[in-house]
PDB file of N, CA and C in Angstrom:
ATOM      1  N   MET A   1     161.477  84.538 163.351  1.00 62.00           N
ATOM      2  CA  MET A   1     160.225  84.107 162.785  1.00 62.00           C
ATOM      3  C   MET A   1     160.449  83.612 161.366  1.00 62.00           C
ATOM      4  N   THR A   2     159.935  82.417 161.141  1.00 71.00           N
ATOM      5  CA  THR A   2     160.037  81.884 159.790  1.00 71.00           C
ATOM      6  C   THR A   2     158.673  81.952 159.120  1.00 71.00           C
ATOM      7  N   MET A   3     158.692  82.268 157.875  1.00 68.00           N
ATOM      8  CA  MET A   3     157.449  82.318 157.110  1.00 68.00           C
ATOM      9  C   MET A   3     157.286  81.003 156.367  1.00 68.00           C
ATOM     10  N   LYS A   4     156.128  80.449 156.511  1.00 78.00           N
ATOM     11  CA  LYS A   4     155.857  79.181 155.837  1.00 78.00           C
ATOM     12  C   LYS A   4     155.032  79.480 154.587  1.00 78.00           C
ATOM     13  N   VAL A   5     155.613  79.230 153.448  1.00 74.00           N
ATOM     14  CA  VAL A   5     154.937  79.477 152.179  1.00 74.00           C
ATOM     15  C   VAL A   5     154.397  78.143 151.675  1.00 74.00           C
ATOM     16  N   GLU A   6     153.083  78.122 151.432  1.00 78.00           N
ATOM     17  CA  GLU A   6     152.447  76.897 150.968  1.00 78.00           C
ATOM     18  C   GLU A   6     152.407  76.911 149.442  1.00 78.00           C
ATOM     19  N   HIS A   7     152.808  75.812 148.874  1.00 83.00           N
ATOM     20  CA  HIS A   7     152.818  75.694 147.419  1.00 83.00           C
ATOM     21  C   HIS A   7     151.387  75.549 146.904  1.00 83.00           C
ATOM     22  N   GLU A   8     151.179  75.913 145.660  1.00 85.00           N
ATOM     23  CA  GLU A   8     149.852  75.859 145.037  1.00 85.00           C
ATOM     24  C   GLU A   8     149.284  74.442 145.024  1.00 85.00           C
ATOM     25  N   VAL A   9     150.145  73.449 144.841  1.00 86.00           N
ATOM     26  CA  VAL A   9     149.701  72.053 144.783  1.00 86.00           C
ATOM     27  C   VAL A   9     149.102  71.627 146.126  1.00 86.00           C
ATOM     28  N   HIS A  10     149.684  72.087 147.222  1.00 84.00           N
ATOM     29  CA  HIS A  10     149.182  71.712 148.539  1.00 84.00           C
ATOM     30  C   HIS A  10     147.783  72.280 148.772  1.00 84.00           C
ATOM     31  N   GLY A  11     147.552  73.488 148.309  1.00 85.00           N
ATOM     32  CA  GLY A  11     146.223  74.087 148.445  1.00 85.00           C
ATOM     33  C   GLY A  11     145.176  73.333 147.660  1.00 85.00           C
ATOM     34  N   ARG A  12     145.520  72.940 146.433  1.00 88.00           N
ATOM     35  CA  ARG A  12     144.586  72.165 145.623  1.00 88.00           C
ATOM     36  C   ARG A  12     144.317  70.796 146.231  1.00 88.00           C
ATOM     37  N   ARG A  13     145.359  70.178 146.755  1.00 91.00           N
ATOM     38  CA  ARG A  13     145.200  68.866 147.367  1.00 91.00           C
ATOM     39  C   ARG A  13     144.311  68.949 148.609  1.00 91.00           C
ATOM     40  N   LYS A  14     144.487  70.013 149.393  1.00 90.00           N
ATOM     41  CA  LYS A  14     143.664  70.200 150.585  1.00 90.00           C
ATOM     42  C   LYS A  14     142.199  70.378 150.199  1.00 90.00           C
ATOM     43  N   ASN A  15     141.929  71.174 149.156  1.00 91.00           N
ATOM     44  CA  ASN A  15     140.552  71.367 148.708  1.00 91.00           C
ATOM     45  C   ASN A  15     139.938  70.069 148.190  1.00 91.00           C
ATOM     46  N   ARG A  16     140.723  69.277 147.492  1.00 94.00           N
ATOM     47  CA  ARG A  16     140.239  67.991 146.996  1.00 94.00           C
ATOM     48  C   ARG A  16     139.929  67.056 148.158  1.00 94.00           C
ATOM     49  N   ASN A  17     140.769  67.079 149.189  1.00 95.00           N
ATOM     50  CA  ASN A  17     140.523  66.245 150.365  1.00 95.00           C
ATOM     51  C   ASN A  17     139.239  66.657 151.078  1.00 95.00           C
ATOM     52  N   TYR A  18     138.966  67.958 151.145  1.00 96.00           N
ATOM     53  CA  TYR A  18     137.713  68.417 151.744  1.00 96.00           C
ATOM     54  C   TYR A  18     136.516  67.947 150.917  1.00 96.00           C
ATOM     55  N   GLY A  19     136.654  67.944 149.611  1.00 95.00           N
ATOM     56  CA  GLY A  19     135.590  67.451 148.742  1.00 95.00           C
ATOM     57  C   GLY A  19     135.311  65.971 148.963  1.00 95.00           C
ATOM     58  N   VAL A  20     136.370  65.181 149.091  1.00 97.00           N
ATOM     59  CA  VAL A  20     136.211  63.745 149.357  1.00 97.00           C
ATOM     60  C   VAL A  20     135.567  63.536 150.721  1.00 97.00           C
ATOM     61  N   LEU A  21     135.949  64.332 151.698  1.00 97.00           N
ATOM     62  CA  LEU A  21     135.342  64.239 153.023  1.00 97.00           C
ATOM     63  C   LEU A  21     133.843  64.508 152.963  1.00 97.00           C
ATOM     64  N   ILE A  22     133.445  65.526 152.239  1.00 98.00           N
ATOM     65  CA  ILE A  22     132.025  65.858 152.109  1.00 98.00           C
ATOM     66  C   ILE A  22     131.273  64.718 151.424  1.00 98.00           C
ATOM     67  N   LEU A  23     131.846  64.143 150.372  1.00 97.00           N
ATOM     68  CA  LEU A  23     131.198  63.025 149.687  1.00 97.00           C
ATOM     69  C   LEU A  23     131.049  61.810 150.595  1.00 97.00           C
ATOM     70  N   LEU A  24     132.075  61.504 151.373  1.00 97.00           N
ATOM     71  CA  LEU A  24     132.003  60.369 152.289  1.00 97.00           C
ATOM     72  C   LEU A  24     130.953  60.591 153.369  1.00 97.00           C
ATOM     73  N   LEU A  25     130.885  61.801 153.906  1.00 98.00           N
ATOM     74  CA  LEU A  25     129.878  62.100 154.925  1.00 98.00           C
ATOM     75  C   LEU A  25     128.466  62.003 154.348  1.00 98.00           C
ATOM     76  N   CYS A  26     128.285  62.447 153.110  1.00 98.00           N
ATOM     77  CA  CYS A  26     126.978  62.319 152.454  1.00 98.00           C
ATOM     78  C   CYS A  26     126.609  60.853 152.264  1.00 98.00           C
ATOM     79  N   PHE A  27     127.554  60.046 151.848  1.00 98.00           N
ATOM     80  CA  PHE A  27     127.298  58.621 151.653  1.00 98.00           C
ATOM     81  C   PHE A  27     126.911  57.952 152.966  1.00 98.00           C
ATOM     82  N   VAL A  28     127.653  58.236 154.026  1.00 97.00           N
ATOM     83  CA  VAL A  28     127.339  57.660 155.335  1.00 97.00           C
ATOM     84  C   VAL A  28     125.965  58.128 155.795  1.00 97.00           C
ATOM     85  N   GLY A  29     125.632  59.384 155.562  1.00 97.00           N
ATOM     86  CA  GLY A  29     124.321  59.902 155.935  1.00 97.00           C
ATOM     87  C   GLY A  29     123.194  59.210 155.195  1.00 97.00           C
ATOM     88  N   ILE A  30     123.393  58.957 153.901  1.00 97.00           N
ATOM     89  CA  ILE A  30     122.368  58.264 153.112  1.00 97.00           C
ATOM     90  C   ILE A  30     122.176  56.842 153.616  1.00 97.00           C
ATOM     91  N   VAL A  31     123.263  56.121 153.854  1.00 96.00           N
ATOM     92  CA  VAL A  31     123.160  54.747 154.335  1.00 96.00           C
ATOM     93  C   VAL A  31     122.494  54.710 155.709  1.00 96.00           C
ATOM     94  N   LEU A  32     122.874  55.611 156.592  1.00 95.00           N
ATOM     95  CA  LEU A  32     122.270  55.661 157.926  1.00 95.00           C
ATOM     96  C   LEU A  32     120.781  55.998 157.824  1.00 95.00           C
ATOM     97  N   GLY A  33     120.447  56.955 156.973  1.00 93.00           N
ATOM     98  CA  GLY A  33     119.046  57.324 156.802  1.00 93.00           C
ATOM     99  C   GLY A  33     118.207  56.182 156.277  1.00 93.00           C
ATOM    100  N   LEU A  34     118.708  55.465 155.275  1.00 91.00           N
ATOM    101  CA  LEU A  34     117.977  54.320 154.734  1.00 91.00           C
ATOM    102  C   LEU A  34     117.791  53.226 155.778  1.00 91.00           C
ATOM    103  N   THR A  35     118.814  53.013 156.592  1.00 87.00           N
ATOM    104  CA  THR A  35     118.724  52.001 157.649  1.00 87.00           C
ATOM    105  C   THR A  35     117.670  52.385 158.674  1.00 87.00           C
ATOM    106  N   VAL A  36     117.661  53.635 159.087  1.00 87.00           N
ATOM    107  CA  VAL A  36     116.684  54.090 160.076  1.00 87.00           C
ATOM    108  C   VAL A  36     115.269  53.968 159.522  1.00 87.00           C
ATOM    109  N   VAL A  37     115.066  54.370 158.273  1.00 86.00           N
ATOM    110  CA  VAL A  37     113.737  54.288 157.670  1.00 86.00           C
ATOM    111  C   VAL A  37     113.278  52.843 157.578  1.00 86.00           C
ATOM    112  N   LYS A  38     114.164  51.940 157.208  1.00 82.00           N
ATOM    113  CA  LYS A  38     113.791  50.535 157.086  1.00 82.00           C
ATOM    114  C   LYS A  38     113.426  49.949 158.441  1.00 82.00           C
ATOM    115  N   VAL A  39     114.185  50.261 159.462  1.00 78.00           N
ATOM    116  CA  VAL A  39     113.908  49.729 160.798  1.00 78.00           C
ATOM    117  C   VAL A  39     112.600  50.301 161.337  1.00 78.00           C
ATOM    118  N   ILE A  40     112.341  51.581 161.089  1.00 81.00           N
ATOM    119  CA  ILE A  40     111.103  52.197 161.571  1.00 81.00           C
ATOM    120  C   ILE A  40     109.896  51.590 160.854  1.00 81.00           C
ATOM    121  N   GLN A  41     110.020  51.305 159.571  1.00 77.00           N
ATOM    122  CA  GLN A  41     108.904  50.734 158.817  1.00 77.00           C
ATOM    123  C   GLN A  41     108.587  49.316 159.266  1.00 77.00           C
ATOM    124  N   LEU A  42     109.584  48.577 159.728  1.00 70.00           N
ATOM    125  CA  LEU A  42     109.339  47.201 160.160  1.00 70.00           C
ATOM    126  C   LEU A  42     108.461  47.158 161.394  1.00 70.00           C
ATOM    127  N   GLY A  43     108.716  48.035 162.338  1.00 70.00           N
ATOM    128  CA  GLY A  43     107.916  48.074 163.550  1.00 70.00           C
ATOM    129  C   GLY A  43     108.253  46.947 164.501  1.00 70.00           C
ATOM    130  N   ASP A  44     107.905  45.730 164.160  1.00 67.00           N
ATOM    131  CA  ASP A  44     108.138  44.586 165.025  1.00 67.00           C
ATOM    132  C   ASP A  44     109.469  43.930 164.670  1.00 67.00           C
ATOM    133  N   ALA A  45     110.273  43.643 165.671  1.00 62.00           N
ATOM    134  CA  ALA A  45     111.598  43.064 165.427  1.00 62.00           C
ATOM    135  C   ALA A  45     111.501  41.662 164.853  1.00 62.00           C
ATOM    136  N   ARG A  46     110.406  40.970 165.116  1.00 62.00           N
ATOM    137  CA  ARG A  46     110.282  39.609 164.588  1.00 62.00           C
ATOM    138  C   ARG A  46     110.201  39.603 163.063  1.00 62.00           C
ATOM    139  N   LYS A  47     109.647  40.656 162.470  1.00 62.00           N
ATOM    140  CA  LYS A  47     109.613  40.760 161.014  1.00 62.00           C
ATOM    141  C   LYS A  47     111.028  40.875 160.458  1.00 62.00           C
ATOM    142  N   PHE A  48     111.858  41.603 161.163  1.00 61.00           N
ATOM    143  CA  PHE A  48     113.243  41.779 160.721  1.00 61.00           C
ATOM    144  C   PHE A  48     114.015  40.472 160.826  1.00 61.00           C
ATOM    145  N   GLU A  49     113.770  39.704 161.881  1.00 61.00           N
ATOM    146  CA  GLU A  49     114.464  38.431 162.057  1.00 61.00           C
ATOM    147  C   GLU A  49     114.057  37.423 160.994  1.00 61.00           C
ATOM    148  N   ALA A  50     112.852  37.530 160.486  1.00 59.00           N
ATOM    149  CA  ALA A  50     112.344  36.551 159.527  1.00 59.00           C
ATOM    150  C   ALA A  50     112.909  36.766 158.129  1.00 59.00           C
ATOM    151  N   THR A  51     113.652  37.826 157.887  1.00 62.00           N
ATOM    152  CA  THR A  51     114.128  38.104 156.534  1.00 62.00           C
ATOM    153  C   THR A  51     115.533  37.564 156.265  1.00 62.00           C
ATOM    154  N   ASP A  52     116.073  36.751 157.150  1.00 62.00           N
ATOM    155  CA  ASP A  52     117.436  36.271 156.940  1.00 62.00           C
ATOM    156  C   ASP A  52     117.491  34.939 156.194  1.00 62.00           C
ATOM    157  N   HIS A  53     116.337  34.394 155.747  1.00 66.00           N
ATOM    158  CA  HIS A  53     116.250  33.196 154.915  1.00 66.00           C
ATOM    159  C   HIS A  53     116.818  31.946 155.579  1.00 66.00           C
ATOM    160  N   VAL A  54     116.764  31.908 156.898  1.00 67.00           N
ATOM    161  CA  VAL A  54     117.220  30.739 157.634  1.00 67.00           C
ATOM    162  C   VAL A  54     116.080  30.309 158.547  1.00 67.00           C
ATOM    163  N   ALA A  55     115.714  29.036 158.492  1.00 67.00           N
ATOM    164  CA  ALA A  55     114.635  28.543 159.349  1.00 67.00           C
ATOM    165  C   ALA A  55     115.160  28.417 160.777  1.00 67.00           C
ATOM    166  N   ARG A  56     114.524  29.164 161.686  1.00 69.00           N
ATOM    167  CA  ARG A  56     114.909  29.093 163.099  1.00 69.00           C
ATOM    168  C   ARG A  56     113.655  28.785 163.914  1.00 69.00           C
ATOM    169  N   PRO A  57     113.732  27.815 164.795  1.00 71.00           N
ATOM    170  CA  PRO A  57     112.552  27.427 165.564  1.00 71.00           C
ATOM    171  C   PRO A  57     111.994  28.548 166.460  1.00 71.00           C
ATOM    172  N   GLN A  58     112.825  29.431 166.936  1.00 71.00           N
ATOM    173  CA  GLN A  58     112.346  30.452 167.862  1.00 71.00           C
ATOM    174  C   GLN A  58     111.433  31.482 167.192  1.00 71.00           C
ATOM    175  N   ILE A  59     111.432  31.582 165.857  1.00 67.00           N
ATOM    176  CA  ILE A  59     110.551  32.552 165.217  1.00 67.00           C
ATOM    177  C   ILE A  59     109.322  31.914 164.591  1.00 67.00           C
ATOM    178  N   ILE A  60     109.230  30.586 164.626  1.00 71.00           N
ATOM    179  CA  ILE A  60     108.048  29.899 164.109  1.00 71.00           C
ATOM    180  C   ILE A  60     106.980  29.945 165.189  1.00 71.00           C
ATOM    181  N   PRO A  61     105.799  30.470 164.861  1.00 72.00           N
ATOM    182  CA  PRO A  61     104.755  30.560 165.896  1.00 72.00           C
ATOM    183  C   PRO A  61     104.288  29.174 166.331  1.00 72.00           C
ATOM    184  N   GLU A  62     104.092  29.061 167.621  1.00 75.00           N
ATOM    185  CA  GLU A  62     103.594  27.783 168.159  1.00 75.00           C
ATOM    186  C   GLU A  62     102.077  27.733 167.979  1.00 75.00           C
ATOM    187  N   GLU A  63     101.539  26.529 168.022  1.00 74.00           N
ATOM    188  CA  GLU A  63     100.105  26.381 167.835  1.00 74.00           C
ATOM    189  C   GLU A  63      99.383  26.936 169.046  1.00 74.00           C
ATOM    190  N   GLY A  64      98.352  27.731 168.773  1.00 64.00           N
ATOM    191  CA  GLY A  64      97.541  28.287 169.837  1.00 64.00           C
ATOM    192  C   GLY A  64      98.016  29.633 170.363  1.00 64.00           C
ATOM    193  N   THR A  65      99.194  30.122 169.948  1.00 57.00           N
ATOM    194  CA  THR A  65      99.682  31.421 170.445  1.00 57.00           C
ATOM    195  C   THR A  65      99.200  32.561 169.573  1.00 57.00           C
ATOM    196  N   GLU A  66      98.989  32.318 168.276  1.00 53.00           N
ATOM    197  CA  GLU A  66      98.545  33.394 167.396  1.00 53.00           C
ATOM    198  C   GLU A  66      97.331  33.014 166.643  1.00 53.00           C
TER     199      GLU A  66
END
């Protein structure tokens, strides 16, 4: 049986890596949450399509439909 002795630097590095992991997960959670809230607030998908600043004929209402 061999004993594996971990150096102090490795322990600190592991803790720092866990901290970075937590920060990244928080960032992803915030971005996902903001995206979900924005999509829910839009309601209609046509409103979302109209925000890309490009004139597309398929989203322009035809006369007599609305």
